[in-house]
Coordinates of C-alpha atoms in Angstrom, one line a residue:
X82 CA 96.8 -75.7 99.8
X83 CA 99.8 -77.1 101.2
X84 CA 103.3 -75.1 100.4
X85 CA 105.9 -77.1 98.2
X86 CA 109.4 -76.0 98.3
X87 CA 110.9 -74.5 95.0
X88 CA 112.6 -76.8 93.1
X89 CA 116.0 -75.5 91.1
X90 CA 116.5 -76.3 88.5
X91 CA 113.4 -78.1 87.2
X92 CA 113.2 -81.6 87.3
X93 CA 112.1 -82.0 83.5
X94 CA 112.0 -79.3 80.8
X95 CA 109.9 -80.8 78.1
X96 CA 109.3 -77.3 76.4
X97 CA 113.0 -77.8 75.4
X98 CA 111.1 -79.3 72.4
X99 CA 111.4 -82.5 73.2
X100 CA 107.9 -83.1 73.8
X101 CA 105.8 -81.3 71.4
X102 CA 102.4 -80.0 72.6
X103 CA 99.2 -81.9 71.4
X104 CA 101.6 -84.9 69.8
X105 CA 101.1 -88.8 71.6
X106 CA 104.7 -88.9 72.2
X107 CA 105.1 -91.9 74.1
X108 CA 108.5 -93.4 74.7
X109 CA 109.8 -96.6 76.6
X110 CA 110.1 -96.3 80.1
X111 CA 112.7 -98.6 82.2
X112 CA 111.0 -100.5 85.0
X113 CA 113.2 -98.7 87.5
X114 CA 112.0 -95.2 86.5
X115 CA 108.1 -96.3 86.9
X116 CA 107.5 -94.0 89.9
X117 CA 109.5 -90.4 91.0
X118 CA 110.1 -89.9 94.5
X119 CA 111.6 -86.6 95.5
X120 CA 111.6 -84.2 98.7
X121 CA 108.0 -83.5 98.0
X122 CA 106.7 -86.5 98.4
X123 CA 105.7 -85.5 102.3
X124 CA 103.3 -82.3 101.4
X125 CA 101.8 -83.6 98.4
X126 CA 100.8 -86.8 100.3
X127 CA 99.4 -84.5 102.9
X128 CA 97.5 -82.5 100.1
X129 CA 95.9 -85.5 98.9
X130 CA 94.6 -86.1 102.4
X131 CA 93.3 -83.1 102.7
X132 CA 91.5 -83.5 99.6
X133 CA 89.8 -87.0 99.9
X134 CA 88.6 -85.2 103.7
X135 CA 87.2 -82.2 102.2
X136 CA 86.2 -83.4 98.5
X137 CA 86.2 -87.4 98.0
X138 CA 84.0 -87.5 95.5
X139 CA 85.9 -85.2 93.0
X140 CA 89.0 -86.7 93.9
X141 CA 87.9 -90.8 93.6
X142 CA 85.6 -93.0 91.4
X143 CA 85.5 -96.5 91.2
X144 CA 83.2 -98.7 89.2
X145 CA 82.0 -102.2 91.1
X146 CA 84.0 -105.2 90.1
X147 CA 87.4 -103.1 89.9
X148 CA 88.6 -103.7 93.6
X149 CA 91.0 -106.6 92.1
X150 CA 92.7 -104.8 90.0
X151 CA 92.9 -101.6 92.5
X152 CA 94.3 -104.0 94.8
X153 CA 97.3 -105.4 91.9
X154 CA 98.0 -101.6 91.4
X155 CA 98.5 -101.8 95.3
X156 CA 101.0 -105.0 95.4
X157 CA 102.8 -103.7 92.3
X158 CA 103.2 -100.4 94.0
X159 CA 104.7 -101.5 97.2
X160 CA 107.0 -104.2 95.7
X161 CA 108.3 -101.2 93.7
X162 CA 108.6 -98.7 95.9
X163 CA 110.3 -101.0 98.8
X164 CA 112.8 -102.1 96.3
X165 CA 113.5 -98.8 94.5
X166 CA 113.7 -96.4 97.3
X167 CA 114.3 -98.6 100.6
X168 CA 115.0 -95.2 102.5
X169 CA 111.6 -93.9 101.8
X170 CA 109.5 -96.7 102.2
X171 CA 109.2 -99.7 104.9
X172 CA 107.1 -102.7 104.9
X173 CA 104.2 -102.8 108.1
X174 CA 101.5 -104.8 109.4
X175 CA 98.9 -103.3 106.8
X176 CA 101.7 -103.4 104.0
X177 CA 103.9 -100.3 103.4
X178 CA 104.0 -96.7 104.3
X179 CA 106.3 -93.6 103.6
X180 CA 108.5 -92.7 106.3
X181 CA 107.0 -89.8 108.3
X182 CA 103.6 -89.7 106.3
X183 CA 100.3 -89.9 108.4
X184 CA 98.5 -92.8 108.3
X185 CA 94.8 -91.5 108.4
X186 CA 91.6 -93.1 106.4
X187 CA 88.7 -91.4 105.6
X188 CA 84.9 -92.3 105.9
X189 CA 83.6 -93.7 102.4
X190 CA 87.1 -94.4 101.0
X191 CA 88.1 -97.7 103.5
X192 CA 89.0 -100.5 101.6
X193 CA 89.5 -98.8 98.4
X194 CA 93.0 -99.9 97.2
X195 CA 93.6 -97.4 94.7
X196 CA 93.1 -94.7 97.5
X197 CA 95.7 -96.8 99.9
X198 CA 98.0 -96.6 96.6
X199 CA 97.6 -93.1 95.9
X200 CA 98.9 -92.2 99.3
X201 CA 102.2 -93.9 98.6
X202 CA 103.2 -92.0 95.7
X203 CA 103.0 -88.4 94.7
X204 CA 101.6 -89.6 91.3
X205 CA 97.9 -90.0 90.4
X206 CA 96.5 -93.4 89.2
X207 CA 93.7 -94.2 86.5
X208 CA 92.5 -97.4 85.8
X209 CA 91.3 -98.3 82.3
X210 CA 89.5 -100.9 80.9
X211 CA 88.7 -102.7 77.8
X212 CA 85.3 -103.2 76.4
X213 CA 83.7 -103.0 73.3
X214 CA 82.8 -99.4 73.2
X215 CA 86.9 -99.2 73.5
X216 CA 89.3 -98.3 76.8
X217 CA 87.0 -97.1 79.6
X218 CA 87.6 -94.9 82.9
X219 CA 86.8 -97.4 85.4
X220 CA 88.4 -96.4 88.3
X221 CA 91.0 -93.2 89.3
X222 CA 92.5 -91.2 92.1
X223 CA 93.2 -87.6 91.0
X224 CA 93.6 -85.1 93.4
X225 CA 96.0 -82.7 91.0
X226 CA 94.4 -82.5 87.9
X227 CA 95.3 -80.4 85.1
X228 CA 92.0 -78.6 83.8
X229 CA 89.8 -81.6 83.6
X230 CA 87.2 -83.4 85.4
X231 CA 87.6 -87.0 87.0
X232 CA 83.7 -86.9 87.2
X233 CA 83.0 -85.8 83.8
X234 CA 85.6 -88.2 82.7
X235 CA 84.7 -91.1 84.9
X236 CA 82.9 -94.3 82.8
X237 CA 83.7 -92.6 79.8
X238 CA 86.1 -94.5 76.9
X239 CA 89.2 -92.7 75.4
X240 CA 88.0 -90.8 72.3
X241 CA 85.3 -89.0 74.7
X242 CA 87.8 -88.5 77.1
X243 CA 89.9 -86.6 74.9
X244 CA 87.1 -85.2 72.6
X245 CA 87.8 -81.3 73.9
X246 CA 91.3 -82.0 72.9
X247 CA 92.3 -80.1 69.5
X248 CA 93.1 -82.8 66.7
X249 CA 92.5 -85.7 69.1
X250 CA 88.5 -86.1 69.2
X251 CA 86.2 -89.1 67.8
X252 CA 87.1 -90.3 64.3
X253 CA 90.9 -88.3 64.2
X254 CA 93.7 -90.1 63.6
X255 CA 95.7 -89.5 66.8
X256 CA 92.7 -90.9 68.6
X257 CA 92.7 -94.2 66.2
X258 CA 96.6 -94.6 66.9
X259 CA 95.7 -94.0 70.8
X260 CA 93.4 -96.7 71.2
X261 CA 96.0 -98.9 68.9
X262 CA 98.6 -98.0 71.6
X263 CA 96.2 -98.9 74.3
X264 CA 95.7 -102.6 72.7
X265 CA 99.0 -103.1 72.0
X266 CA 100.5 -102.2 74.9
X267 CA 102.3 -105.2 76.6
X268 CA 105.0 -105.7 79.4
X269 CA 106.5 -102.5 78.1
X270 CA 106.1 -99.5 80.4
X271 CA 105.7 -96.1 78.4
X272 CA 105.9 -92.7 79.4
X273 CA 105.2 -89.1 78.0
X274 CA 104.9 -85.5 79.1
X275 CA 102.6 -82.7 78.8
X276 CA 103.0 -78.8 80.0
X277 CA 100.8 -75.7 80.7
X278 CA 100.8 -72.5 82.4
X279 CA 99.3 -71.4 85.5
X280 CA 99.2 -68.4 87.7
X281 CA 99.0 -69.8 90.9
X282 CA 101.0 -73.2 92.2
X283 CA 97.7 -75.3 93.2
X284 CA 98.0 -78.8 92.7
X285 CA 94.3 -79.1 92.5
X286 CA 93.6 -78.0 89.3
X287 CA 90.3 -78.8 87.9
X288 CA 88.1 -77.5 85.0
X289 CA 85.4 -78.8 83.3
X290 CA 84.6 -78.9 79.5
X291 CA 81.6 -76.5 80.4
X292 CA 84.2 -74.1 82.1
X293 CA 86.9 -74.3 79.4
X294 CA 84.3 -73.5 76.5
X295 CA 83.3 -70.2 78.6
X296 CA 87.1 -69.3 79.3
X297 CA 87.7 -70.0 75.6
X298 CA 84.8 -67.6 74.4
X299 CA 85.7 -65.0 76.9
X300 CA 89.5 -65.5 76.4
X301 CA 90.2 -63.8 79.9
X302 CA 94.0 -63.0 81.1
X303 CA 94.8 -65.1 84.3
X304 CA 97.3 -62.3 85.0
X305 CA 95.1 -59.2 85.3
X306 CA 98.2 -57.2 86.6
X307 CA 100.3 -58.1 83.5
X308 CA 103.3 -59.7 85.7
X309 CA 103.3 -63.0 84.1
X310 CA 107.3 -63.3 84.7
X311 CA 106.3 -63.0 88.6
X312 CA 103.2 -65.2 89.2
X313 CA 103.3 -67.6 86.1
X314 CA 104.1 -71.5 86.7
X315 CA 104.9 -74.2 84.7
X316 CA 103.2 -77.3 85.1
X317 CA 104.7 -80.2 83.9
X318 CA 103.0 -83.6 83.5
X319 CA 104.8 -86.9 83.4
X320 CA 102.7 -89.6 82.4
X321 CA 103.2 -93.6 81.9
X322 CA 101.1 -96.1 80.8
X323 CA 101.2 -100.1 82.0
X324 CA 99.6 -102.9 81.4
X325 CA 98.1 -104.8 84.6
X326 CA 99.7 -108.7 84.6
X327 CA 96.4 -110.2 86.3
X328 CA 93.4 -107.9 85.4
X329 CA 94.9 -107.0 81.7
X330 CA 93.4 -103.0 82.8
X331 CA 95.9 -100.6 82.0
X332 CA 97.5 -98.0 84.8
X333 CA 97.8 -94.5 83.6
X334 CA 99.9 -92.5 86.1
X335 CA 100.0 -88.8 86.4
X336 CA 103.2 -86.9 88.1
X337 CA 102.9 -83.0 88.6
X338 CA 106.0 -81.3 89.0
X339 CA 105.3 -77.3 89.8
X340 CA 107.9 -75.0 88.6
X341 CA 107.8 -70.9 89.4
X342 CA 108.8 -69.6 85.4
X343 CA 111.5 -67.4 87.8
X344 CA 113.2 -70.8 88.1
X345 CA 113.9 -71.2 84.4
X346 CA 115.8 -67.6 84.7
X347 CA 118.3 -69.2 86.7
X348 CA 118.8 -72.2 84.6
X349 CA 122.3 -72.8 83.3
X350 CA 120.5 -73.4 79.7
X351 CA 118.1 -70.7 80.5
X352 CA 118.7 -68.9 76.6
X353 CA 118.5 -72.2 75.1
X354 CA 115.4 -73.6 77.2
X355 CA 113.7 -69.7 76.0
X356 CA 114.3 -70.1 72.5
X357 CA 112.7 -73.6 72.6
X358 CA 109.6 -72.9 74.6
X359 CA 109.1 -69.8 72.3
X360 CA 109.6 -71.6 69.0
X361 CA 106.5 -74.1 70.8
X362 CA 104.5 -71.3 72.1
X363 CA 104.2 -69.4 68.4
X364 CA 103.0 -72.9 66.8
X365 CA 100.1 -73.0 69.1
X366 CA 96.7 -72.4 66.3
X367 CA 94.1 -70.4 67.9
X368 CA 92.1 -73.9 68.9
X369 CA 95.1 -74.7 70.8
X370 CA 95.7 -71.8 72.7
X371 CA 92.1 -71.6 73.7
X372 CA 92.6 -75.2 75.1
X373 CA 95.7 -74.2 77.0
X374 CA 94.3 -71.0 78.5
X375 CA 97.1 -68.9 76.6
X376 CA 95.0 -67.2 74.3
X377 CA 95.2 -63.6 76.0
X378 CA 98.4 -64.2 77.6
X379 CA 101.0 -66.0 75.1
X380 CA 102.4 -62.6 73.5
X381 CA 103.5 -61.7 76.8
X382 CA 104.7 -64.7 78.2
X383 CA 106.7 -64.9 74.8
X384 CA 108.0 -61.2 75.8
X385 CA 109.3 -62.8 78.8
X386 CA 111.2 -65.8 77.5
X387 CA 112.9 -63.4 74.8
X388 CA 113.8 -61.3 77.7
X389 CA 115.4 -64.0 79.4
X390 CA 117.0 -65.4 76.1
X391 CA 118.8 -62.2 75.6
X392 CA 119.8 -61.9 78.8
X393 CA 121.5 -65.4 78.7

């Protein structure tokens, strides 16, 4: 795992109540804000290259007939990055590159434009395509999964992808709303946030559906020494959706931010953030806690946050 610098203060704090867990929460996104670039760019890209070299079949999938859409993603990203971040990206004979990044390729992945696109940005990139079964995951570069498996979700429609999420399975109102939102998405890009807690700073954080069921059944603490304050990391996902003008596919981007919980204690609004964080944790039911892996740790996490609020 590539070591990452500590971010102070956190870039995004959706646990402040602005992005409720287990809600859709899509908001319009200004085109200039589509992609986020910060001082973590090169370490993130180095970690992606490591994963492509070691476990390519777990972090990249594609169906036949998606290469044109992948190229469309690469072209759109290249244009956007050169315009929005001219000091970070430059044009080269092969297209666009991040200044200071390595330019290695990996056997079996050459020619996959979605891989090339993923090695420009910190975001993961997922292509969704509509057919009679709904919007299906037809290609994806997912180097930094937040407790899910790209291979398991590959080729499946949205309602099946979201089946393990409490309240979002096939036939539920949220599942129907998400499908309608995908159908209605046109030129306007949208964004949403999600967050979770993990016990290390790993960007690659997969979990299969079977592992999730096993974890929920046993409900083990992920902090056996009990020191959540010292070891917990807040994992924030910034997700965007935009419809590709040529292919009509939808590009789903996922940007991961990892912040040690201890960083929150140094935030100028730590008391307000801690109180909101506690309120969201207290509102989760058992199924939601199991899904987030927080069943055994919520009370201890709340105690740490309450202490943080009282010191604010």
